[in-house]
Amino acid sequence: MAKGGVTVDQNVIVTAIESVAETLGTMALVLIHPEDPLALPEPPGADVTAAYDGHLDAIKAQVSGNHNLLEMSKRDFRAGYPDRAGAYLVEFLEKLMAEPGYTQNFSADSQGRLDFSLRDLREL
């Protein structure tokens, strides 16, 4: 998934994934309405979506291939569905981690941090 044979900046990807996982987790907690559990979610504010989009754009700049999963995550995040946005990121990370060059492009520390973020995203 590295772009055109270029080494990926693992720190950009890891930091972005950690940030969006934290944002999605926080948003999922905030969206719980005890009085009306079936209420539709409210979309996040422009400042929150801009930061989320920026993190996913940073990831897109580091990886080649189809960015549909990242775009779908953006779309569902903007609509107020952190669980669905997170599900697309889980699928993206699983594909990234299955790439043949994953262990060469990511240090053991970065792999551990991505594994931790993946577990967090699966809990949404």
mmCIF file of C-alpha atoms in Angstrom:
data_model
loop_
_atom_site.group_PDB
_atom_site.id
_atom_site.type_symbol
_atom_site.label_atom_id
_atom_site.label_comp_id
_atom_site.label_asym_id
_atom_site.label_seq_id
_atom_site.Cartn_x
_atom_site.Cartn_y
_atom_site.Cartn_z
ATOM 1 C CA MET A 1 0.000 0.000 0.000
ATOM 2 C CA ALA A 2 3.024 2.284 0.046
ATOM 3 C CA LYS A 3 2.709 5.008 -2.539
ATOM 4 C CA GLY A 4 4.671 4.271 -5.704
ATOM 5 C CA GLY A 5 7.433 2.324 -3.997
ATOM 6 C CA VAL A 6 8.112 5.216 -1.630
ATOM 7 C CA THR A 7 8.604 4.441 2.042
ATOM 8 C CA VAL A 8 5.588 5.453 4.077
ATOM 9 C CA ASP A 9 5.927 7.770 7.033
ATOM 10 C CA GLN A 10 4.681 5.382 9.679
ATOM 11 C CA ASN A 11 4.439 8.150 12.276
ATOM 12 C CA VAL A 12 1.936 10.085 10.164
ATOM 13 C CA ILE A 13 -0.293 7.036 9.774
ATOM 14 C CA VAL A 14 -0.019 5.885 13.391
ATOM 15 C CA THR A 15 -0.639 9.347 14.840
ATOM 16 C CA ALA A 16 -3.610 9.944 12.531
ATOM 17 C CA ILE A 17 -5.184 6.568 13.347
ATOM 18 C CA GLU A 18 -4.733 7.130 17.081
ATOM 19 C CA SER A 19 -6.335 10.568 16.821
ATOM 20 C CA VAL A 20 -9.360 9.433 14.834
ATOM 21 C CA ALA A 21 -9.861 6.390 17.080
ATOM 22 C CA GLU A 22 -9.946 8.696 20.105
ATOM 23 C CA THR A 23 -12.300 11.123 18.350
ATOM 24 C CA LEU A 24 -14.671 8.326 17.328
ATOM 25 C CA GLY A 25 -14.669 6.857 20.831
ATOM 26 C CA THR A 26 -15.467 10.221 22.384
ATOM 27 C CA MET A 27 -18.157 10.926 19.813
ATOM 28 C CA ALA A 28 -19.756 7.512 20.386
ATOM 29 C CA LEU A 29 -20.035 8.250 24.117
ATOM 30 C CA VAL A 30 -21.438 11.736 23.582
ATOM 31 C CA LEU A 31 -24.116 10.498 21.186
ATOM 32 C CA ILE A 32 -25.794 8.276 23.760
ATOM 33 C CA HIS A 33 -29.168 9.811 24.632
ATOM 34 C CA PRO A 34 -30.514 8.060 27.756
ATOM 35 C CA GLU A 35 -33.909 9.730 27.391
ATOM 36 C CA ASP A 36 -34.294 8.772 23.726
ATOM 37 C CA PRO A 37 -31.966 5.928 22.711
ATOM 38 C CA LEU A 38 -33.502 5.819 19.222
ATOM 39 C CA ALA A 39 -32.822 9.491 18.510
ATOM 40 C CA LEU A 40 -30.889 10.236 15.356
ATOM 41 C CA PRO A 41 -27.333 11.373 15.973
ATOM 42 C CA GLU A 42 -26.361 14.984 15.598
ATOM 43 C CA PRO A 43 -23.523 15.590 13.162
ATOM 44 C CA PRO A 44 -20.305 16.924 14.679
ATOM 45 C CA GLY A 45 -19.330 20.555 14.259
ATOM 46 C CA ALA A 46 -17.227 21.866 11.398
ATOM 47 C CA ASP A 47 -14.108 22.134 13.566
ATOM 48 C CA VAL A 48 -14.326 18.460 14.527
ATOM 49 C CA THR A 49 -15.005 17.276 10.975
ATOM 50 C CA ALA A 50 -12.153 19.394 9.612
ATOM 51 C CA ALA A 51 -9.718 17.773 12.045
ATOM 52 C CA TYR A 52 -11.051 14.283 11.243
ATOM 53 C CA ASP A 53 -10.815 14.925 7.504
ATOM 54 C CA GLY A 54 -7.287 16.254 7.931
ATOM 55 C CA HIS A 55 -6.159 13.066 9.665
ATOM 56 C CA LEU A 56 -7.662 10.845 6.987
ATOM 57 C CA ASP A 57 -6.190 13.020 4.234
ATOM 58 C CA ALA A 58 -2.771 12.609 5.874
ATOM 59 C CA ILE A 59 -3.217 8.834 5.723
ATOM 60 C CA LYS A 60 -4.327 9.015 2.082
ATOM 61 C CA ALA A 61 -1.148 10.937 1.241
ATOM 62 C CA GLN A 62 0.915 8.046 2.620
ATOM 63 C CA VAL A 63 -0.821 5.076 1.012
ATOM 64 C CA SER A 64 -1.631 4.206 -2.545
ATOM 65 C CA GLY A 65 -4.593 2.380 -3.899
ATOM 66 C CA ASN A 66 -8.257 2.752 -3.371
ATOM 67 C CA HIS A 67 -9.192 5.311 -0.738
ATOM 68 C CA ASN A 68 -12.901 4.438 -0.741
ATOM 69 C CA LEU A 69 -12.855 3.159 2.848
ATOM 70 C CA LEU A 70 -11.343 6.407 4.097
ATOM 71 C CA GLU A 71 -13.856 8.462 2.102
ATOM 72 C CA MET A 72 -16.767 6.385 3.437
ATOM 73 C CA SER A 73 -15.456 6.881 6.966
ATOM 74 C CA LYS A 74 -15.402 10.642 6.396
ATOM 75 C CA ARG A 75 -18.947 10.590 5.049
ATOM 76 C CA ASP A 76 -20.387 8.654 7.973
ATOM 77 C CA PHE A 77 -18.428 10.699 10.506
ATOM 78 C CA ARG A 78 -19.854 13.923 9.053
ATOM 79 C CA ALA A 79 -23.346 12.403 9.274
ATOM 80 C CA GLY A 80 -22.856 11.606 12.972
ATOM 81 C CA TYR A 81 -22.329 7.842 12.827
ATOM 82 C CA PRO A 82 -19.038 7.092 14.610
ATOM 83 C CA ASP A 83 -19.700 3.356 14.692
ATOM 84 C CA ARG A 84 -20.006 3.130 10.914
ATOM 85 C CA ALA A 85 -17.080 5.510 10.384
ATOM 86 C CA GLY A 86 -15.014 3.295 12.671
ATOM 87 C CA ALA A 87 -16.073 0.125 10.861
ATOM 88 C CA TYR A 88 -14.610 1.482 7.626
ATOM 89 C CA LEU A 89 -11.365 2.299 9.429
ATOM 90 C CA VAL A 90 -11.246 -1.229 10.867
ATOM 91 C CA GLU A 91 -11.505 -2.627 7.359
ATOM 92 C CA PHE A 92 -8.855 -0.179 6.113
ATOM 93 C CA LEU A 93 -6.448 -1.131 8.919
ATOM 94 C CA GLU A 94 -7.016 -4.845 8.397
ATOM 95 C CA LYS A 95 -6.127 -4.442 4.723
ATOM 96 C CA LEU A 96 -3.096 -2.302 5.553
ATOM 97 C CA MET A 97 -1.846 -4.847 8.085
ATOM 98 C CA ALA A 98 -2.301 -7.681 5.586
ATOM 99 C CA GLU A 99 -0.046 -5.972 3.024
ATOM 100 C CA PRO A 100 3.205 -7.858 2.342
ATOM 101 C CA GLY A 101 5.352 -4.815 3.191
ATOM 102 C CA TYR A 102 3.580 -3.978 6.449
ATOM 103 C CA THR A 103 6.232 -5.449 8.747
ATOM 104 C CA GLN A 104 8.994 -3.724 6.779
ATOM 105 C CA ASN A 105 7.304 -0.309 6.674
ATOM 106 C CA PHE A 106 6.207 -0.240 10.321
ATOM 107 C CA SER A 107 8.375 -0.706 13.393
ATOM 108 C CA ALA A 108 7.324 -3.115 16.132
ATOM 109 C CA ASP A 109 6.278 -0.122 18.262
ATOM 110 C CA SER A 110 4.131 1.306 15.452
ATOM 111 C CA GLN A 111 2.574 -2.092 14.805
ATOM 112 C CA GLY A 112 1.679 -2.365 18.491
ATOM 113 C CA ARG A 113 0.129 1.098 18.501
ATOM 114 C CA LEU A 114 -1.919 0.278 15.384
ATOM 115 C CA ASP A 115 -3.047 -3.010 16.959
ATOM 116 C CA PHE A 116 -4.213 -1.088 20.033
ATOM 117 C CA SER A 117 -6.092 1.444 17.880
ATOM 118 C CA LEU A 118 -7.663 -1.385 15.892
ATOM 119 C CA ARG A 119 -8.980 -2.942 19.106
ATOM 120 C CA ASP A 120 -10.403 0.430 20.163
ATOM 121 C CA LEU A 121 -12.113 0.898 16.803
ATOM 122 C CA ARG A 122 -13.643 -2.580 16.966
ATOM 123 C CA GLU A 123 -15.315 -1.662 20.263
ATOM 124 C CA LEU A 124 -17.333 1.197 18.748
#
